[in-house]
Structures are given as C-alpha cells and as structure tokens.
Amino acid sequence: MWLNPEEVLLANALWVTERANPFFILQRRRGHGKGGGLTGLLVGTLDVVLDSSARVAPYRILHQTQESQIYWTVACGSSRKEITEHWEWLENNLLQTLSIFENEDDITTFVKGKIHGIIAEENKSLLPKDEEDPGKFKEAELKMRKQFGMPEGEKLVNYYSCSYWKGRVPRQGWLYLTVNHLCFYSFLLGKEVTLIIQWLDVIQLEKNATLLFPECIKVSTRDNEYFFSMFLNISETFKLMEQLANIAMRQLLDNEGFLEDRNLPKPTRPLKNISALKRDLDARAKNEQYRSTFRLPKDERLDGHTDCTLWTPFAKMHIPGQMFVSNNYICFASKEEEACHLIIPLREAKEKMKEESWNIHFFEYGRGMCMYRTSKTRELVLKGIPENLRGELWLLFSGALNEMATHPGYYADLVEKSTGKCNLATDEIERDLHRSMPEHPAFQNELGIAALRRVLTAYAFRNPNIGYCQAMNIVTSVLLLYCNEEEAFWLLVSLCERMLPDYYNTRVVGALVDQGVFEELTREFLPQLSEKMQELGVISTISLSWFLTLFLSVMPFESAVVVVDCFFYEGIKLILQLSLAVLEANMDSLLNSNDEGEAMTSLGRYLDNVVNKQSVSPPIPHLHALLTSGDELPVEVDIFDLIKASYEKFSNLRADDIEQMRFKQRLKVIQSLEDSAKRSVVRAISTDLGFSMEELEDMYVLFKAQHLMSCYWGGNRTSSNRHDPSLPYLEQYRIDLDQFQELFTQLTPWSFGPHTSILAARIFRLLDTNKDSLINFKEFVTGLGGMYHGDMTDKLKFLYKLHLPPALSAEETESALEATNFFTEDVTPEDSDGRGNGSRAENCDSQDKKEEKTTSVPDYKYYLRMWASEKEQKKETIKDMPKMNQEQFIELCKTFYNMFSEDPVEQELYHAIATVASLLLRIGEVGKKFSNPPLRNSEGGQTITRDPSSEEEEQSSALENGQPRTTKEQPPTVPIPVPGNSRATVTEDDIQKLKKEVGNVERNSPPTQPTSDDETKDDTSVSSYSMVSASSLQCEDIADDTVLVGCEPGNVTPKYGSTIDAEWSISFEQILASMLTEQALVSYFEKKVDIAQKIKQKKVERQISSSSEHELSSVSG
C-alpha cells in the first residue's frame, strides 16, 4: 500500500536491500522468510515487543537522492507480489520524469506530491465514514486480523501491552480486545503464543493483587483460568473487559448483535490511538450511569457535564456539584450524594420559549388578520407552533378567521337544520365516527364523538356536492383538538374549498391532480428514482394516503400536527416538498424494492419513526406503526430535521409554478376520468344490444354532449337542475324529452316524417321507467338497440308497445273521442291488458299518486332496488303482450304509413300494409262473434245481427281499386251501448279462411268504376272499415280525427268522423302472423342499418351548430 512519505534516518538497520535504482530502494525485513537465523529471532522479538508495523508489512520502498542521507518511505507491502507491483509502477511512470530534474530538492518534492496524489485518488473510491480511526489504531487492527484470522466484521475496541502468565513464566505481548473476543499474541526468541477467548465463554472476571501475580486480571472460562499483568492502566483495561463481557451476556439474552452508535458527539480534540468504537463504549457507560442516577428514559443520551454550583432557595446557599445536559433534560447532582438532585425537562422550557418568541412577534408585527407576515413568521412556524396558540394561528393562516367573522350564526343554523336529517352522507359519517383517531382520549367518549358528528354533518349539508369523504373525519378530529366546533367547521371549509380544492369529492380529483404534480416534481428532482416509482406504482398510493390526510394517518400524531402547522402557512407546497424529502431519504431501499408492497412497507416504517421530541403532550399510540413494525430496530427521525431538510433541498418550489402544474395536470386528470367513466358505462351495458364498443362509446359522447348542452345553454332544464354527481356514472348524465327528440331524429333508423316528434315522445315515455321525465344512457341505448339490431319480431314488438300505455298517452288515446260526441261516458277504450279501462277518475287518481311518488327524492335504498331489478332477467314472450283496441291499432297503422314514406319501394310497402290492415280489421271483427252474444237495441229491444261480409267485400274492392268509400251526412242516431270488455279468440283455421277470402276478393274484384248516387245513398253511413287506396294514402291523409270503426249500417256519424268500436281487439300474434305474409314488409324490417354513419353526421352537425346555438341564446338573452 502507498504511504504518506515519512523520514527514515537509518535505512539499513534491520532491513536488507533487494533492489535499487538512482531514486528508489526496495527492502525486506531481516528475519522474514527462510533462513532468518538468530538475527531473525531477535528482530521478530523486537517487532512484537515494540509493536512494530514491520510485523505485518515486511517489505518497503524508500525514496532517496544520491547526495542526501535522508530516506523517505513511500510504500509497504505484506507480500513480495504486492511490493513488486508498486516498484514496477514507479519504474514505469517516474524514473524517466525524475531524470530531467537538476535540483534534488525538486525531485523529492515532486515524488512526495505524486504519492500524496495517488493516496488521495484511492481515498475517493472508499465509502465515507462518520468517524475515522487514527492511523496507528488502523495498523493494530490490521495486525489483529492477520494474526488471529479474524473477518472484516470483527471490530477492534482497544489493545494493550501486557504479560500473559503461562505457568510461572510471563510472556510479554499484546492483548487485543474486540467486540466478541479477547486475543493475546507473544513472540519471544522463536517461541510464539496465540490465545483467543470468546466473551461468551467467560464465566468470571477478577482484578486482584497477590505476591505471585501483582495487579493481575484473572479471566475464567469453563475449562481454564488465564492471568494477565503488567498493564500500564489496569483499571481502564478491566472496566473495558467488564463492559464487553456484559455486552456478550446481553447478546445471549436478547439474541441481538452489537450495533455501533453512529451519532456520537465529535471529540473537541484529536484522540491518539482511541477508536470510535472505544469512545462509543465509554459513552454508553456514562449514559447508563446518567440514566440510572436520575431515573431517565432509556433513550436519553448524555451530551456533556461540567462542574458548577446551584443556588437553592430553600437553603439560601450555593451547592457545588455537576450539571449534566442531555437532549431532553438538564440535571444537577451535588458532590455530596444526599445534598441535592434536580431534574429540569427541556420540553417545558422549550414550550415557554416558543410562546415567548410568538408574543414578541405579536408585539412587533401585530396580531390577528392585520399581522405582518414576514420571513420571521415562517421561521417561527418551522420551529413549531405552541400548543396554546395552535388553533388561533391555524384560523389566521388559513383565512378561516375572516370567513367566520363575516358569517356569524351560520354554523349554528346549519346544525339546527341538519339535526335529525338522514341521507347517504350522514349514514357514512355514522359509520366512520368511531374510526376517527380512536387512540386519542378525546374521541373515546360520546362528547367528542357528538362534536365530530355535528361538524361533519353541518358541512355535508353546506356542500352537498362533496357531502362526506372518508379522510375528512381524520382531519376534522385533529381540528377539534385545538379549536371549538365553529372554528373547526370553518377550518374544514377552508381546507376543502380553498387549500385542497376537489380533494374530497367522489372522484378525489384534487388528489389525483396533485399526484400528477408530484410525479412531475419527482422526475425533476429525483430522476433516478422516478422511473422506479412508476414501475412500482407507488405514486398513486402516496397521493391518497399522504395528501388526503396531511400525513395524519401515516405519522405519529405529535409529528403530523407539526406538518399541519406548516401546511396552513405554506399550503400544498409544504406537502409536496416534504414528500420529496421522504422519498430521497428512502432512495436506497426504494431502488432495491421488488414490488409496491415492499416499497410502501419501507416508507411506512420510516414515517412511523418520525418523532417530535419537543412535544409536551404524552405520546399517543400510533395504530399504523403497530401494523408496520418490523424486526429491525428503526432509526428515529426528528420531524423538525425532516422539514428543515425539505426546505434546504427543495426550497426552489414556487406557489405560482405549482398552480401552473396543477392546471396542466387538471386537464389530463379530468379527461382521463371521463374516458374511464365512458369505458365503465360501456362495459356495464349489456352486450346483447348488438352495438360494438366503438359505437357505444361514440353514442355515449353524443349523449353526454346533449346533457352538457343543457348545462351550458339550457337555462332551467330538468336534466341540468337535477344533475347529481354522487350517482353512479351510468346515472349521472340524463336527458329530457326535448333533448331525446333531437337525438332520436338524428339516430333513428326509420323515417317518420312529421310524425317523428310524436313517436319520439312515445318512445321516451316507454323508456322512462321511473317516471322522472329523464332517461339515462342505458335506457337510451336499449331503445336504439331494439330498432337497429332486433329481428322482425323484436322490432314489431317495440312498435307495438309504442301504441299501448304508457307509451301512448291519455291525450292521444282520447283524440278521437274529443272529435266526436258519439260514445257516452261509460264507454271507454280498452286498456293495455285487453280489458275495459275503468273509470277515468281512477286513472287520474293513480296517475296523481304516481307523480307524487316520483317527485320525492329517492334514497340510496331505492337505487339498490332499482339496480337489483335491472339485473333480473325479464323474459317476455309474445303471448304475454296485451291486446290492442281499435283506436290503438289505427295509431299503429298511421305509424306504419309514416315509416314507409320516402322509401324507395314505398308503393309496395303501402300496398302490403293496406292488405295486412284490411285482414286484421276483419279478424278483429270476426273475433267479436266468437266472444260476444248478439246485441240488442236499447230502445226497441230488437236483436241486431251483423252481416259484415257484403261490406267487407265492398271495402276490399274499393281498397284494390284505389277508390275511397264516400259518406253522406245523416242525422245522428242513438249510440249502441257495447260491453266494455271483449276478448276475441281466433283459431288458425279462421285465420286461413279469412286469408282465402281476401285472396278471392282481390282476384274477383272488378275494375275501378265511379260510384253512383244510388250506391252512395245505399251506404248511408261510413263503412265499417274506412280505408283508402294504397297508392293515394299519404302521411297527411290519416289525420288525428280519422278513425276506422265498425258500426251498424243504420248508424251515421257526425261530421268529425266515425266512432270507435270498443269491442274490437287484436293481438300481437295476429299482427305478426299477418305481416309475415307480405315479403315487402319482411324485407323492410329485416334490412340492416348502419348507425356509424348517422353518428358521424351528428358529430359534424354538433360541431357546426354548437357555436351558432350559443350565439342565438346570448342574443335572445
């Protein structure tokens, strides 16, 4: 190894030169190697007795000049190989350079500088140590390891020159005391003695003086006794041996190894030949004596002591003694043991000093809202706020003091209004009340729990959009420890609405935004750790557990409250830079972590041991610490040191920069949350609707945009006023009838012409199952799915339902009755079940009750029931479909005619639907014969029979020839009362027979001829089945007052049109069977329509029209 150059006067004494050149000499110690002889024995004995370094380094290299008698050591080695490498380096790198110099002093200066540079370069690669042992002691430790074969981990405490008595002959040598062993080595005239004793084997240590062994130390093991004498300081040696033996016994009891103390105070002056380990043991001995004398905690460490006198008021005199100073106490012990002892806790003194510092600050800079806030204020905050001033200063720094002053009585009114009210937020509050700092005595009784309940409930009623979030109970419980209820309430308002915006809503947007800011800061300040943190996924866990509770849930309470002090003054900047400081302190463990759990455990243990030694309150057990405690003894970290380090290393963070980063991250986070919500909604919707994921996502975007437009420009729309962000994603966006009509017009696969708004209203009523005048996205997609991806049966079933209540409103079903005053009040159309509708008053009453029920705000149990019912499979067959009366059937025919308009094959479709309608009307008429007896005239009592065949034939021929039947006005006759309930049962044979009749009529019908006046007169009333030509029938031909009825020939109608046959009914099975006979209808309903093109067109229209709508709304406003 290279050595710092030192002078050697006698270069050849006890050394043999093996190599030489003009500037360097390589020498070997005499007696080393083979053939040492008597000289070697003498030299070896001298080396042992004099503790020479040549015993471990028998080779050396000296530097000399030709005219100088002084030599300089530049290197030594324990083997020939090692010293040869140094010699060759000198020859290759220095000889040629040194030959240039003319002055020998310059040569020596150059060589010494070069050697110093080599040593400095080697020391750079070594790990820095807290305490460097003296050079002489390092040599002794090296000799000990080589002589006794000890590993690197065996630490030498101290070594002493002494004699070991082997029999009656003393052997002079060296005693080495290590942490685990007692070792002795002696070499005298060729006789070598090596002794190794484990401290664990020692059963007795004695220091005695006898005639044979004057002042000796006796070491006894189970097998032998060993005597050591001739010490320079036997008392020091014996005390050290006792201490090491006690440490070994403690290891046997606790099964723990020896841990060196790295936090020793540095010595005021250099200590020769005393290791850091020796000083550690000396300090331990003094600490144990100090703690034992004054009965102090076991972690108390003595910093120093000095002689002094103490004035005693009771004796009115000064008592001489010693003052002891440690990290938490100042103690005094008189020289006379029983005279006086005094213990002064520094925490009380520090707390008084803090209060006095703040009082001085108030005197100089003011107090309250008008106080000047300077760098001095920040310094006092970082040193800790006194317990008595904490609540006042929190209110001041957060701005809550000003808000409370401007709203007197507000909190009391909120408490009064919210008392006894129950909702989802209050239920969650009740569930979490007893989880709020249960370890603190203040919340172990009903008084503290009640105060916490009132504050949380009052805020939930103040801000329903937030309501209650789980982390709020922890923060509020801490606020109540230092403030009254009203002050804690306004602090919570300041926290949730200004200092941590959007942190405590349902999606914790604010915490996610600051999570993104924290990731960005980590990449900037800790780049080597950033990638690892992303890989482990630790950032997201940190943002929720650290930021939401301001470290209250992960640190001991006494430490976390200091963080809250600084947070109310600095804001989120303090939380971010403190988090960066924690990550930097744990960088090594995080880089070596294999998964997120290991990383969070490491961080958890670190935070559990962040202590506040200045706290005057008794420590509160930390539940999180009990869960994360490990086998290793954790290192305590002072919270003030951690905060100071965060300011020193990350103080260049600026509030303006943080707000700018927040803005950038907020855009990303909200868009990401919306994308996640979209995917969640799409996944929640059943896949049997037939739409692809992309189509569902596109429809969701359009649906959400339609809802948001009501928020932008909708004024007092129902959908915007009743938006509830606490609902599930599937329920949050809802649209009303007007918005649905706009979307339906653009996305429907069928064209309804001017009838579109009517059909849209019916579909809306059909989908609005809870009758709140709003539909959500799932209901919207369910309706479109039936129109786009169902088979013919599904599509017809959907259209069939649109012409039954509740889709068909009461106003629409009564339109014909409003046009004619033919029926009496007791005759009503059939209901959706095929039976009489009952009284209108009952319907109105039931409708009113339903409206009253739906206007009340449903609680969460309602939503649970609703979702449970949706999950149930509702199997509905065509046989379960209710029958349709005549008026509803006519409305269905109107819908079909409007659907087929503007279709490329509309003439074929008109002809097909006319044929089907004619057939179905006759089927319904025939069905009355099977279900009802002959009707009697209400006045004369005569039996009236019906023979519709002739009229049907005329009807059919007129239909085929395209000539509508004409009517002639006659005085109205008395209406015929009919039963309110008529259910027709038609067999397959009847249907086939009727089909044949229709075919015969179509084949045998004569060409179109104009009707004569006589023929017109014979038909004194409207035909039983008012039909028009398929070629001439348009959407406007079937007006709202045009109805198809089946009446007796003698009856005539008012000028408004015909009356309704209340006995007539038709089933869905009959409609389906009839329409399947027409290929044109089958092709129309089986035709596939692509919704993607309609969605694309709607997107383009929305982009073009959104700005113009805004302009129009602003102008109208």
Coordinates of C-alpha atoms in Angstrom, one line a residue, residues 47 122 126 144 216 409 444 449 639 697 741 949 977 1016 1026 1042:
D47 CA 8.8 -6.3 16.5
E122 CA -7.6 5.9 -3.8
L126 CA -13.7 4.5 -0.5
M144 CA -5.0 -8.4 14.8
C216 CA -3.3 -9.0 37.6
G409 CA -74.5 32.3 13.4
Q444 CA -63.1 7.7 23.4
I449 CA -68.0 11.9 19.0
I639 CA -39.8 15.9 12.3
E697 CA -68.5 5.0 -26.9
Q741 CA -86.2 14.1 -29.6
S949 CA -119.5 -9.8 -45.5
P977 CA -124.2 0.5 -25.9
T1016 CA -123.9 6.2 -52.2
S1026 CA -112.8 3.3 -43.7
T1042 CA -109.6 9.9 -38.8

